Coordinates of C-alpha atoms (C1' of nucleotides) in Angstrom, one line a residue:
Chain A
M9 CA 133.3 78.0 77.5
K10 CA 133.4 81.0 79.7
D11 CA 131.4 81.3 83.1
L12 CA 127.6 81.4 82.8
L13 CA 125.8 83.7 85.0
I14 CA 122.0 84.2 85.4
I15 CA 120.3 87.3 85.4
K16 CA 116.4 87.2 85.0
G17 CA 116.5 84.1 82.8
G18 CA 119.2 85.3 80.6
L19 CA 122.8 84.2 80.5
F20 CA 126.0 85.9 81.0
M21 CA 128.8 84.7 79.0
Q22 CA 131.4 86.6 80.9
E23 CA 132.1 87.8 84.3
V24 CA 129.8 90.1 85.9
R25 CA 131.4 93.6 86.0
T26 CA 129.3 96.6 87.3
R27 CA 130.3 100.1 87.9
F28 CA 128.9 103.0 90.1
A29 CA 130.1 106.2 88.1
P30 CA 128.9 109.2 89.8
S31 CA 129.9 112.9 89.0
P32 CA 132.0 114.5 92.0
T33 CA 129.4 117.4 92.3
G34 CA 128.8 117.1 96.0
Y35 CA 127.7 114.6 98.4
L36 CA 126.0 111.1 97.8
H37 CA 122.4 111.6 97.9
I38 CA 119.6 108.9 98.3
G39 CA 118.9 108.3 94.9
G40 CA 122.7 107.8 94.1
L41 CA 123.0 105.4 97.5
R42 CA 120.3 103.2 95.6
T43 CA 121.9 103.2 92.4
A44 CA 125.3 102.3 94.0
L45 CA 123.6 99.7 96.2
Y46 CA 121.7 98.0 93.3
T47 CA 124.6 98.0 91.1
Y48 CA 126.9 96.6 93.7
L49 CA 124.4 93.9 94.7
I50 CA 123.9 92.8 90.9
A51 CA 127.7 92.3 90.8
K52 CA 128.0 90.6 94.2
K53 CA 125.0 88.3 93.5
N54 CA 126.9 87.0 90.5
K55 CA 130.2 87.0 92.2
G56 CA 131.4 89.5 89.9
K57 CA 133.4 92.8 90.4
F58 CA 131.9 96.3 91.3
L59 CA 133.8 99.3 90.3
L60 CA 133.8 103.0 91.0
R61 CA 134.5 105.3 88.2
I62 CA 134.4 109.2 88.6
E63 CA 132.8 110.9 85.9
D64 CA 134.4 114.5 86.1
T65 CA 134.4 115.5 82.3
D66 CA 132.3 118.7 83.1
Q67 CA 135.0 120.8 84.6
E68 CA 132.5 123.5 85.3
R69 CA 130.5 121.3 87.9
L70 CA 133.3 120.1 89.9
V71 CA 133.0 120.4 93.7
E72 CA 136.2 120.3 95.6
G73 CA 136.3 117.3 97.8
A74 CA 133.2 115.5 96.4
T75 CA 135.1 112.6 95.5
E76 CA 136.4 112.0 99.2
L77 CA 132.8 112.5 100.2
I78 CA 131.6 109.4 97.9
Y79 CA 134.4 107.6 99.3
K80 CA 133.4 108.1 102.7
S81 CA 129.6 107.6 102.0
L82 CA 130.3 104.1 100.3
K83 CA 132.5 103.1 103.2
M84 CA 130.0 104.1 105.7
V85 CA 127.3 102.1 103.7
G86 CA 129.7 99.2 103.6
I87 CA 129.9 99.1 100.0
Q88 CA 133.5 98.0 98.8
H89 CA 134.5 98.6 95.3
D90 CA 137.1 96.2 93.7
E91 CA 138.5 98.6 91.3
G92 CA 138.3 102.4 91.5
P93 CA 140.6 105.5 91.7
D94 CA 141.8 105.1 95.1
I95 CA 142.8 101.5 94.8
G96 CA 143.5 101.1 91.3
G97 CA 142.8 98.0 89.2
P98 CA 143.7 96.5 85.7
Y99 CA 141.5 99.0 83.7
G100 CA 142.5 102.3 85.0
P101 CA 142.7 105.2 85.3
Y102 CA 139.2 105.4 86.8
V103 CA 138.8 109.0 86.6
Q104 CA 137.7 110.3 83.5
S105 CA 139.6 113.5 83.3
E106 CA 142.7 111.2 83.5
R107 CA 141.6 109.4 80.4
K108 CA 141.3 112.5 78.2
P109 CA 144.0 111.0 75.6
I110 CA 141.9 107.8 75.3
Y111 CA 138.6 109.6 74.2
K112 CA 140.4 111.6 71.7
K113 CA 141.9 108.6 70.2
Y114 CA 138.6 106.8 70.0
A115 CA 136.8 109.9 68.6
E116 CA 139.4 110.1 65.8
E117 CA 138.9 106.4 65.3
L118 CA 135.2 106.8 64.9
V119 CA 135.6 109.7 62.5
E120 CA 137.7 107.3 60.3
R121 CA 135.2 104.7 60.7
G122 CA 132.4 107.1 59.5
G123 CA 130.6 107.1 62.9
A124 CA 131.4 110.7 63.8
Y125 CA 132.4 113.9 62.2
Y126 CA 134.2 117.3 63.0
C127 CA 132.1 120.2 63.6
F128 CA 132.9 123.8 63.9
C129 CA 129.9 125.6 64.4
K130 CA 129.8 128.4 66.8
K131 CA 127.9 128.7 69.7
E132 CA 125.8 131.5 68.3
R133 CA 124.7 129.4 65.2
L134 CA 123.6 126.5 67.5
D135 CA 121.7 128.9 69.7
S136 CA 119.8 130.4 67.1
L137 CA 118.9 127.0 65.5
R138 CA 117.6 125.8 68.9
E139 CA 115.7 129.0 69.3
Q140 CA 114.2 128.4 65.9
A141 CA 113.2 124.9 66.9
I142 CA 111.5 125.9 70.0
K143 CA 109.7 128.5 68.2
N144 CA 108.3 126.1 65.7
N145 CA 107.5 123.6 68.5
Q146 CA 109.9 121.1 67.4
T147 CA 112.7 119.1 68.9
F148 CA 116.1 120.6 68.0
Q149 CA 118.3 118.6 66.3
Y150 CA 121.7 119.7 64.8
D151 CA 121.2 120.3 61.1
G152 CA 124.3 118.6 59.9
Y153 CA 126.0 121.9 58.4
C154 CA 129.6 120.6 59.1
K155 CA 128.8 117.0 58.1
G156 CA 129.4 117.6 54.4
L157 CA 132.7 119.4 54.9
D158 CA 135.4 117.7 52.8
K159 CA 138.5 116.3 54.1
E160 CA 141.0 118.8 53.0
E161 CA 138.7 121.7 54.3
V162 CA 138.6 119.8 57.6
K163 CA 142.3 119.2 57.9
A164 CA 143.1 122.8 57.0
R165 CA 140.8 124.1 59.7
L166 CA 142.3 121.7 62.3
E167 CA 145.6 122.7 61.5
A168 CA 144.6 126.4 61.6
G169 CA 143.9 125.7 65.2
E170 CA 140.1 126.3 64.9
P171 CA 138.0 125.0 67.8
Y172 CA 136.0 122.0 67.0
V173 CA 133.9 119.3 68.7
I174 CA 133.1 115.7 67.2
R175 CA 129.6 114.9 66.6
Q176 CA 127.9 111.4 66.3
V177 CA 126.5 110.4 63.2
I178 CA 123.1 109.1 63.1
P179 CA 121.4 107.3 60.1
K180 CA 118.6 109.4 58.8
T181 CA 116.3 106.5 58.2
G182 CA 115.4 103.2 60.0
T183 CA 115.1 102.5 63.5
T184 CA 117.5 101.5 66.3
S185 CA 116.3 99.1 69.2
F186 CA 117.9 98.0 72.2
Y187 CA 117.1 95.5 74.9
D188 CA 116.7 96.3 78.5
E189 CA 116.8 93.6 81.2
L190 CA 113.7 95.3 83.0
F191 CA 112.0 97.2 80.2
G192 CA 112.6 94.7 77.4
E193 CA 112.9 95.7 73.7
I194 CA 112.8 99.3 73.0
E195 CA 112.8 100.7 69.6
V196 CA 112.9 104.2 68.2
E197 CA 113.0 106.0 64.9
N198 CA 116.5 107.1 63.9
S199 CA 114.9 110.4 62.9
T200 CA 114.0 111.3 66.4
L201 CA 117.9 111.1 67.3
D202 CA 120.1 114.0 67.5
E203 CA 123.6 113.9 66.1
G204 CA 125.0 114.9 69.5
V205 CA 128.6 116.1 70.6
L206 CA 130.8 113.3 71.6
L207 CA 134.2 115.2 72.3
K208 CA 134.0 118.8 73.4
T209 CA 135.8 121.8 72.6
D210 CA 137.8 121.4 75.6
G211 CA 139.0 118.1 74.2
L212 CA 137.0 115.9 77.2
P213 CA 134.2 113.8 76.0
T214 CA 130.6 114.3 76.9
Y215 CA 128.8 111.6 79.1
N216 CA 127.4 110.1 76.1
F217 CA 130.8 109.2 74.6
A218 CA 132.7 108.6 77.7
N219 CA 130.2 106.0 79.2
V220 CA 130.3 103.9 75.9
V221 CA 134.3 104.1 75.7
D222 CA 134.8 103.4 79.2
D223 CA 132.3 100.8 79.8
H224 CA 133.5 99.0 76.9
L225 CA 137.4 99.3 77.9
M226 CA 136.6 98.4 81.4
K227 CA 134.5 95.3 80.2
I228 CA 131.3 96.5 82.0
N229 CA 128.5 94.1 81.6
P230 CA 125.7 94.6 82.5
V231 CA 125.5 98.3 82.4
V232 CA 123.5 99.6 85.3
R233 CA 122.3 103.2 85.5
G234 CA 119.2 105.5 86.3
S235 CA 116.0 105.4 83.8
E236 CA 117.1 109.1 82.8
Y237 CA 119.3 107.3 80.2
L238 CA 116.7 105.1 78.7
S239 CA 116.0 107.4 75.9
S240 CA 119.7 108.0 74.8
A241 CA 120.4 104.3 75.1
P242 CA 119.7 103.8 71.2
K243 CA 122.4 106.2 70.5
Y244 CA 124.9 104.1 72.6
N245 CA 124.1 101.0 70.7
L246 CA 124.7 103.1 67.5
L247 CA 128.2 103.8 68.9
Y248 CA 129.0 100.5 70.1
Q249 CA 128.0 99.3 66.6
A250 CA 130.0 101.8 64.8
F251 CA 133.0 100.6 66.8
G252 CA 132.2 97.1 66.3
W253 CA 131.9 96.5 69.9
E254 CA 129.7 94.1 71.6
I255 CA 126.6 95.7 73.2
P256 CA 126.3 95.1 76.9
K257 CA 123.3 94.1 78.8
Y258 CA 121.3 97.1 80.2
I259 CA 119.4 97.5 83.5
H260 CA 118.0 101.1 83.8
L261 CA 116.6 101.7 87.3
S262 CA 113.6 103.7 87.9
Q263 CA 113.7 106.9 90.0
I264 CA 113.2 107.9 93.5
M265 CA 110.6 110.5 93.9
K266 CA 110.1 113.0 96.8
D267 CA 106.2 113.0 96.0
A268 CA 104.3 112.3 93.0
H269 CA 105.7 115.0 90.9
K270 CA 109.1 115.8 92.1
K271 CA 112.1 113.6 92.2
L272 CA 114.2 113.5 95.1
S273 CA 116.8 116.1 94.8
K274 CA 119.5 117.7 96.6
R275 CA 118.0 121.1 96.3
D276 CA 115.0 120.0 98.4
G277 CA 117.2 119.7 101.3
D278 CA 117.9 116.7 103.4
A279 CA 118.4 114.1 100.5
S280 CA 121.9 113.1 101.3
V281 CA 123.0 110.2 103.0
E282 CA 124.7 112.2 105.7
D283 CA 122.0 114.5 106.2
F284 CA 120.0 111.3 107.4
T285 CA 122.6 109.8 109.5
S286 CA 123.3 113.4 111.2
K287 CA 119.7 113.5 112.0
G288 CA 120.0 110.2 114.0
Y289 CA 119.1 107.5 111.3
L290 CA 121.4 104.4 111.4
I291 CA 123.0 103.7 108.2
E292 CA 121.9 100.1 108.2
A293 CA 118.3 101.4 108.4
I294 CA 118.8 103.6 105.7
V295 CA 120.2 101.0 103.3
N296 CA 117.6 98.5 104.3
Y297 CA 114.9 100.9 103.6
V298 CA 116.5 102.2 100.3
A299 CA 116.9 98.7 99.0
L300 CA 113.3 98.1 99.4
L301 CA 112.4 101.4 97.7
G302 CA 112.0 99.9 94.2
W303 CA 112.9 96.4 94.8
S304 CA 111.0 93.4 96.6
P305 CA 112.5 90.1 97.6
G306 CA 109.3 88.5 96.5
D307 CA 108.6 87.1 100.2
E308 CA 107.6 88.8 103.4
R309 CA 111.1 89.6 104.6
E310 CA 111.8 93.3 105.3
F311 CA 114.8 93.2 107.3
F312 CA 118.1 92.8 105.7
T313 CA 121.7 93.3 106.3
L314 CA 123.9 94.1 103.3
E315 CA 125.2 90.5 103.3
E316 CA 121.6 89.4 103.2
L317 CA 120.8 91.5 100.3
E318 CA 123.8 90.1 98.7
Q319 CA 122.3 86.7 98.7
A320 CA 118.6 87.8 98.1
F321 CA 118.8 90.4 95.6
D322 CA 117.5 89.5 92.2
I323 CA 116.7 92.0 89.4
K324 CA 113.5 90.2 89.1
G325 CA 112.0 91.9 92.0
L326 CA 113.1 95.5 90.5
S327 CA 110.2 97.8 89.9
K328 CA 109.5 99.7 86.7
S329 CA 107.8 102.5 88.2
P330 CA 109.3 105.4 90.3
A331 CA 109.0 105.1 94.1
I332 CA 108.4 107.8 96.5
F333 CA 110.6 108.2 99.4
D334 CA 108.5 107.8 102.6
E335 CA 110.3 109.3 105.6
N336 CA 107.7 108.0 107.8
K337 CA 108.4 104.4 107.0
L338 CA 112.3 105.1 107.2
R339 CA 111.5 106.2 110.9
W340 CA 109.6 103.2 111.5
M341 CA 112.4 101.0 110.4
N342 CA 115.2 103.0 112.2
G343 CA 113.0 102.5 115.5
E344 CA 113.1 98.9 114.7
Y345 CA 116.8 98.8 114.2
I346 CA 117.2 100.8 117.4
K347 CA 115.0 98.0 119.4
R348 CA 117.0 95.3 117.9
M349 CA 120.4 97.1 118.9
D350 CA 122.2 95.8 121.9
E351 CA 121.9 98.2 124.9
G352 CA 125.8 99.1 124.9
R353 CA 125.8 100.4 121.5
F354 CA 122.4 102.3 121.9
H355 CA 123.7 103.9 125.0
E356 CA 127.1 105.0 123.1
M357 CA 125.1 106.5 120.5
A358 CA 122.6 108.0 122.8
L359 CA 125.4 109.7 124.9
P360 CA 125.9 112.8 122.9
Y361 CA 122.2 113.6 122.8
Y362 CA 122.2 113.4 126.6
K363 CA 124.9 115.8 126.7
S364 CA 123.0 118.3 124.3
A365 CA 120.0 117.8 126.3
G366 CA 122.0 118.8 129.4
L367 CA 121.2 115.8 131.8
P368 CA 122.5 116.3 135.2
E369 CA 126.2 114.8 136.0
G370 CA 125.0 112.2 138.4
M371 CA 122.1 110.8 136.8
D372 CA 122.0 107.0 135.9
L373 CA 122.3 107.4 132.1
Q374 CA 122.5 103.6 131.6
K375 CA 118.9 103.7 133.2
V376 CA 117.9 106.5 130.8
S377 CA 119.1 104.5 127.8
Q378 CA 117.1 101.5 128.9
L379 CA 113.8 103.4 129.0
L380 CA 114.3 105.3 125.7
K381 CA 115.6 102.2 123.6
G382 CA 112.3 101.0 123.1
R383 CA 110.7 104.4 122.5
V384 CA 113.1 106.3 120.1
E385 CA 112.7 106.2 116.4
V386 CA 115.3 108.4 115.3
L387 CA 118.0 109.7 117.7
N388 CA 117.5 113.3 117.3
E389 CA 114.3 113.0 119.2
I390 CA 115.9 112.2 122.5
P391 CA 116.7 115.7 123.7
E392 CA 112.9 116.6 123.7
M393 CA 112.0 113.3 125.4
V394 CA 114.1 113.8 128.4
D395 CA 114.0 117.7 128.8
F396 CA 111.8 117.0 132.0
L397 CA 114.7 115.2 133.6
V398 CA 116.6 118.6 133.3
N399 CA 113.9 121.0 134.2
L400 CA 110.4 120.8 135.6
A401 CA 108.5 123.1 133.3
D402 CA 105.6 125.0 134.5
Y403 CA 102.6 122.9 133.7
D404 CA 98.8 122.8 133.7
I405 CA 97.2 121.3 136.9
E406 CA 94.4 119.7 134.8
L407 CA 97.1 117.0 134.0
Y408 CA 96.3 115.8 137.4
V409 CA 92.7 115.0 136.4
H410 CA 92.8 111.5 134.8
K411 CA 89.7 109.4 134.2
R412 CA 91.1 106.0 133.9
S413 CA 93.0 106.2 137.1
K414 CA 90.3 108.0 138.8
S415 CA 92.5 110.9 139.5
T416 CA 91.0 114.3 140.5
L417 CA 92.7 117.4 141.8
E418 CA 91.5 116.4 145.3
S419 CA 92.7 112.8 145.2
S420 CA 96.1 113.8 143.5
Y421 CA 96.6 116.2 146.4
E422 CA 95.9 113.9 149.1
N423 CA 97.9 111.0 147.4
L424 CA 100.8 113.4 146.7
V425 CA 101.3 114.3 150.2
K426 CA 100.8 110.7 151.4
A427 CA 103.6 109.8 148.7
Y428 CA 105.8 112.7 149.9
K429 CA 105.7 111.3 153.5
V430 CA 106.7 107.7 152.8
L431 CA 109.3 108.8 150.3
E432 CA 110.7 111.5 152.6
T433 CA 111.9 108.8 155.4
L434 CA 113.2 106.5 152.6
D435 CA 117.1 106.3 152.5
D436 CA 117.7 103.8 150.1
W437 CA 116.9 105.7 147.0
S438 CA 116.8 102.9 144.7
E439 CA 114.1 101.7 142.2
D440 CA 113.2 98.9 144.2
S441 CA 112.9 100.7 147.5
I442 CA 110.9 103.4 146.0
K443 CA 108.6 100.8 144.5
K444 CA 108.0 99.0 147.7
V445 CA 107.2 102.1 149.8
L446 CA 104.7 103.2 147.0
F447 CA 103.4 99.9 146.5
D448 CA 102.8 99.7 150.4
L449 CA 101.1 103.0 150.3
V450 CA 98.8 101.9 147.5
E451 CA 98.0 98.6 149.4
E452 CA 97.4 100.3 152.6
L453 CA 94.9 102.7 150.7
A454 CA 93.3 99.6 149.0
A455 CA 93.4 101.6 145.9
K456 CA 94.5 101.0 142.3
L457 CA 98.1 101.4 141.6
N458 CA 97.5 104.3 139.2
F459 CA 95.5 106.3 141.6
V460 CA 98.7 106.9 143.3
L461 CA 101.2 106.7 140.7
W462 CA 99.4 108.9 138.2
P463 CA 99.7 112.1 140.3
V464 CA 103.2 111.1 141.4
R465 CA 104.4 110.7 137.7
I466 CA 102.8 114.2 137.0
A467 CA 104.4 115.9 139.7
A468 CA 107.6 114.2 139.0
S469 CA 107.7 115.3 135.3
G470 CA 105.2 117.9 134.6
K471 CA 104.2 116.0 131.5
Q472 CA 101.4 114.0 130.4
I473 CA 103.5 111.6 128.5
T474 CA 106.9 110.5 129.5
P475 CA 109.4 107.6 128.9
G476 CA 109.1 105.5 131.8
G477 CA 106.9 105.6 134.7
G478 CA 106.6 107.4 138.0
I479 CA 108.9 105.1 140.2
E480 CA 111.5 105.2 137.3
I481 CA 111.5 108.9 137.1
L482 CA 111.7 109.4 141.0
Y483 CA 114.7 107.2 140.8
L484 CA 116.5 109.0 138.1
L485 CA 115.7 112.6 139.7
G486 CA 117.2 111.8 143.0
K487 CA 115.6 112.1 146.4
E488 CA 116.3 115.6 146.7
E489 CA 115.0 116.7 143.3
S490 CA 112.1 114.4 143.6
L491 CA 110.8 115.7 147.0
R492 CA 111.2 119.2 145.5
R493 CA 109.0 118.4 142.4
L494 CA 106.5 116.5 144.8
Q495 CA 106.3 119.7 147.0
V496 CA 105.8 121.8 143.9
G497 CA 103.0 119.8 143.0
I498 CA 101.3 119.7 146.3
D499 CA 101.5 123.5 146.4
K500 CA 100.1 123.9 143.0
L501 CA 97.2 121.8 143.9
K502 CA 96.7 123.3 147.4
G503 CA 96.6 126.7 145.6
A504 CA 93.9 125.2 143.3
L505 CA 91.7 123.7 145.9
Chain B
rG6 C1' 105.7 120.3 70.8
rC7 C1' 108.4 115.5 69.8
rU8 C1' 110.4 110.6 71.4
rC9 C1' 110.6 107.1 75.3
rC10 C1' 108.7 104.8 79.9
rC11 C1' 105.4 104.0 83.8
rA12 C1' 100.2 103.1 86.1
rU13 C1' 97.5 97.5 92.4
rG14 C1' 95.2 101.2 98.7
rG15 C1' 97.8 107.8 101.1
rU16 C1' 103.2 105.3 100.9
rC17 C1' 106.3 100.9 99.7
rA18 C1' 104.6 96.6 97.5
rA19 C1' 103.1 90.7 96.3
rG20 C1' 100.6 89.2 92.1
rC21 C1' 102.6 86.9 86.3
rG22 C1' 94.9 84.0 83.0
rG23 C1' 90.8 81.1 87.4
rU24 C1' 93.1 84.4 94.5
rU25 C1' 87.6 86.1 99.9
rA26 C1' 93.4 91.1 95.4
rA27 C1' 98.9 89.1 100.2
rG28 C1' 102.2 91.7 103.5
rA29 C1' 104.6 96.3 105.5
rC30 C1' 104.2 101.8 107.1
rU31 C1' 100.3 105.3 108.4
rC32 C1' 95.5 106.0 110.8
rC33 C1' 91.5 104.2 114.1
rG34 C1' 89.3 100.5 117.8
rC35 C1' 90.2 96.7 121.7
rC36 C1' 93.6 93.9 125.0
rC37 C1' 98.1 94.4 128.0
rU38 C1' 99.7 98.3 131.1
rC39 C1' 102.6 102.9 137.0
rU40 C1' 101.7 107.4 131.6
rC41 C1' 103.6 106.8 126.7
rA42 C1' 105.7 103.3 123.9
rC43 C1' 106.4 97.9 122.9
rG44 C1' 103.6 93.7 122.4
rG45 C1' 98.9 91.0 121.0
rC46 C1' 94.1 91.0 118.5
rG47 C1' 90.7 93.7 114.9
rG48 C1' 89.6 97.6 111.4
rC49 C1' 89.5 101.4 107.3
rA50 C1' 91.6 101.8 102.5
rA51 C1' 93.7 99.6 95.7
rC52 C1' 93.6 96.9 90.4
rA53 C1' 92.9 105.1 86.6
rG54 C1' 88.7 104.9 82.5
rG55 C1' 87.1 102.7 77.9
rG56 C1' 87.2 99.0 74.1
rG57 C1' 88.9 94.2 72.5
rU58 C1' 91.0 88.9 73.2
rU59 C1' 89.5 84.5 76.1
rC60 C1' 85.0 80.0 78.7
rG61 C1' 87.3 83.5 82.4
rA62 C1' 91.6 89.7 82.7
rG63 C1' 94.7 93.3 87.8
rU64 C1' 97.4 90.0 84.9
rC65 C1' 97.5 89.9 77.3
rC66 C1' 96.5 93.9 73.2
rC67 C1' 94.7 98.8 71.7
rC68 C1' 92.8 103.7 72.6
rU69 C1' 92.1 107.6 76.5
rU70 C1' 93.6 109.9 81.0
rG71 C1' 97.3 110.7 84.4
rG72 C1' 102.5 110.8 85.8
rG73 C1' 107.8 110.6 84.8
rA74 C1' 112.1 111.2 81.7
rG75 C1' 114.8 112.8 77.5
rU76 C1' 114.9 116.7 74.1
rG77 C1' 122.9 120.7 76.8
rC78 C1' 130.1 121.2 74.2
rC79 C1' 125.2 118.1 82.4
rA80 C1' 125.8 113.6 83.9

RNA sequence: GCUCCCAUGGUCAAGCGGUUAAGACUCCGCCCUCUCACGGCGGCAACAGGGGUUCGAGUCCCCUUGGGAGUGCCA
């Protein structure tokens, strides 16, 4: 008896082996990330293997360096494949263009078995057929023109070196069905299926053929892929049957949408994983968020590390309907990750942003980090949050008017003058000392804290909202700059009174 | 057009025949507070429509509507 592995109540009679099979056409985008993640998790949850296969059978769409980008992204995410082009494995090669002879051999075998046939039709003929179909409002299907060719003729034309493709034979009548672990039984009429190309003129297979051959040879089970393959799955089953191969379990994943109508795509801009990380999103937050887009653990948990996902994941929680990517919620989750991060790491990550914001040399950046950590959602918002520490912008004196603190232009002026006086004589410019003299002042005035601190903070920052309060800001600015700014405030108010 | 799939608040989602239909994000209010944020408390907001089946339907079936995917010598 082989191993028994349980997926959604069904039994797996063999080792679980899943594969992520991107085509190297660019960077890994969010949808690809989620497919890779779920595929990986299904393998890990079942103590199986996860492999990476590069599907580069479309030589025209190849993008230089794209495969490396995929390695890089997966590594960043923390997904490690057990077999793949870069690390090898018992079922290689794992790059389809390097498997060319294999597909030819199997395509020929399929012709022998009656599951496929040679086709010599020219592009022009197919184009006009397709045009005709569109005109008649019909689905295009190859008309089987070359299907009836007798063996001798085929042989002769092949020997003459005529270009050819190999097409799949589809039964004219009857139905074909397949079972998806998520969607259940799906049945289609064979008459709606096209006798598509399996092996192209250039000798490379189409996806429709390569995926079946490779998944079988690499012992992939279950086959996990996007729901865009749902409608061609019957054809794959027909292929497995024609070869006499065992049909794998299928798990088709719903899509990630940009909005209700458009699916998330590279063309719409920032949809790649690296676009998000470069904006200041943490990879852990991205992974966590994406994991929950289309999957639910079934309980109230929403924070997961990769390791926790490996434990918790179950295809029962997969959603059949497409999910809309909500950057707003990603922002929130990223903010949560930042809050939970240790201070040292946050400081390290924030440093480059301080640099680009132009924070002064001598400033206590650790303190800045302390103030920011609980307030930042995405790292790239740091520069504008701290800009006031660099320059005091020209601000509207109406900022001094604040109802809750009972601040008016007059009171602000008076309090600023008093604050200036006590601060001017302060030698130890530490947060504690500043706090002490200002608190003493407040006590002396028998006022509310904010009556004094509101105008101080406004004068020190020129902004209505700041990370940190007045005392913290004065401390960061240093005595000289602080006094200068307070004086600016005093002058502004004086001019207005 | 044809084929297939999907359908709970604005978004992510729990729910698997009997619930006051969870929770999270967003938004709003209150509290806390040296501003903001955090935190705490509270609130707005959903079963697309119509037929069945059933004692009883968000949950099962059918139709309609809406949406998505496929329809390539792309994957």
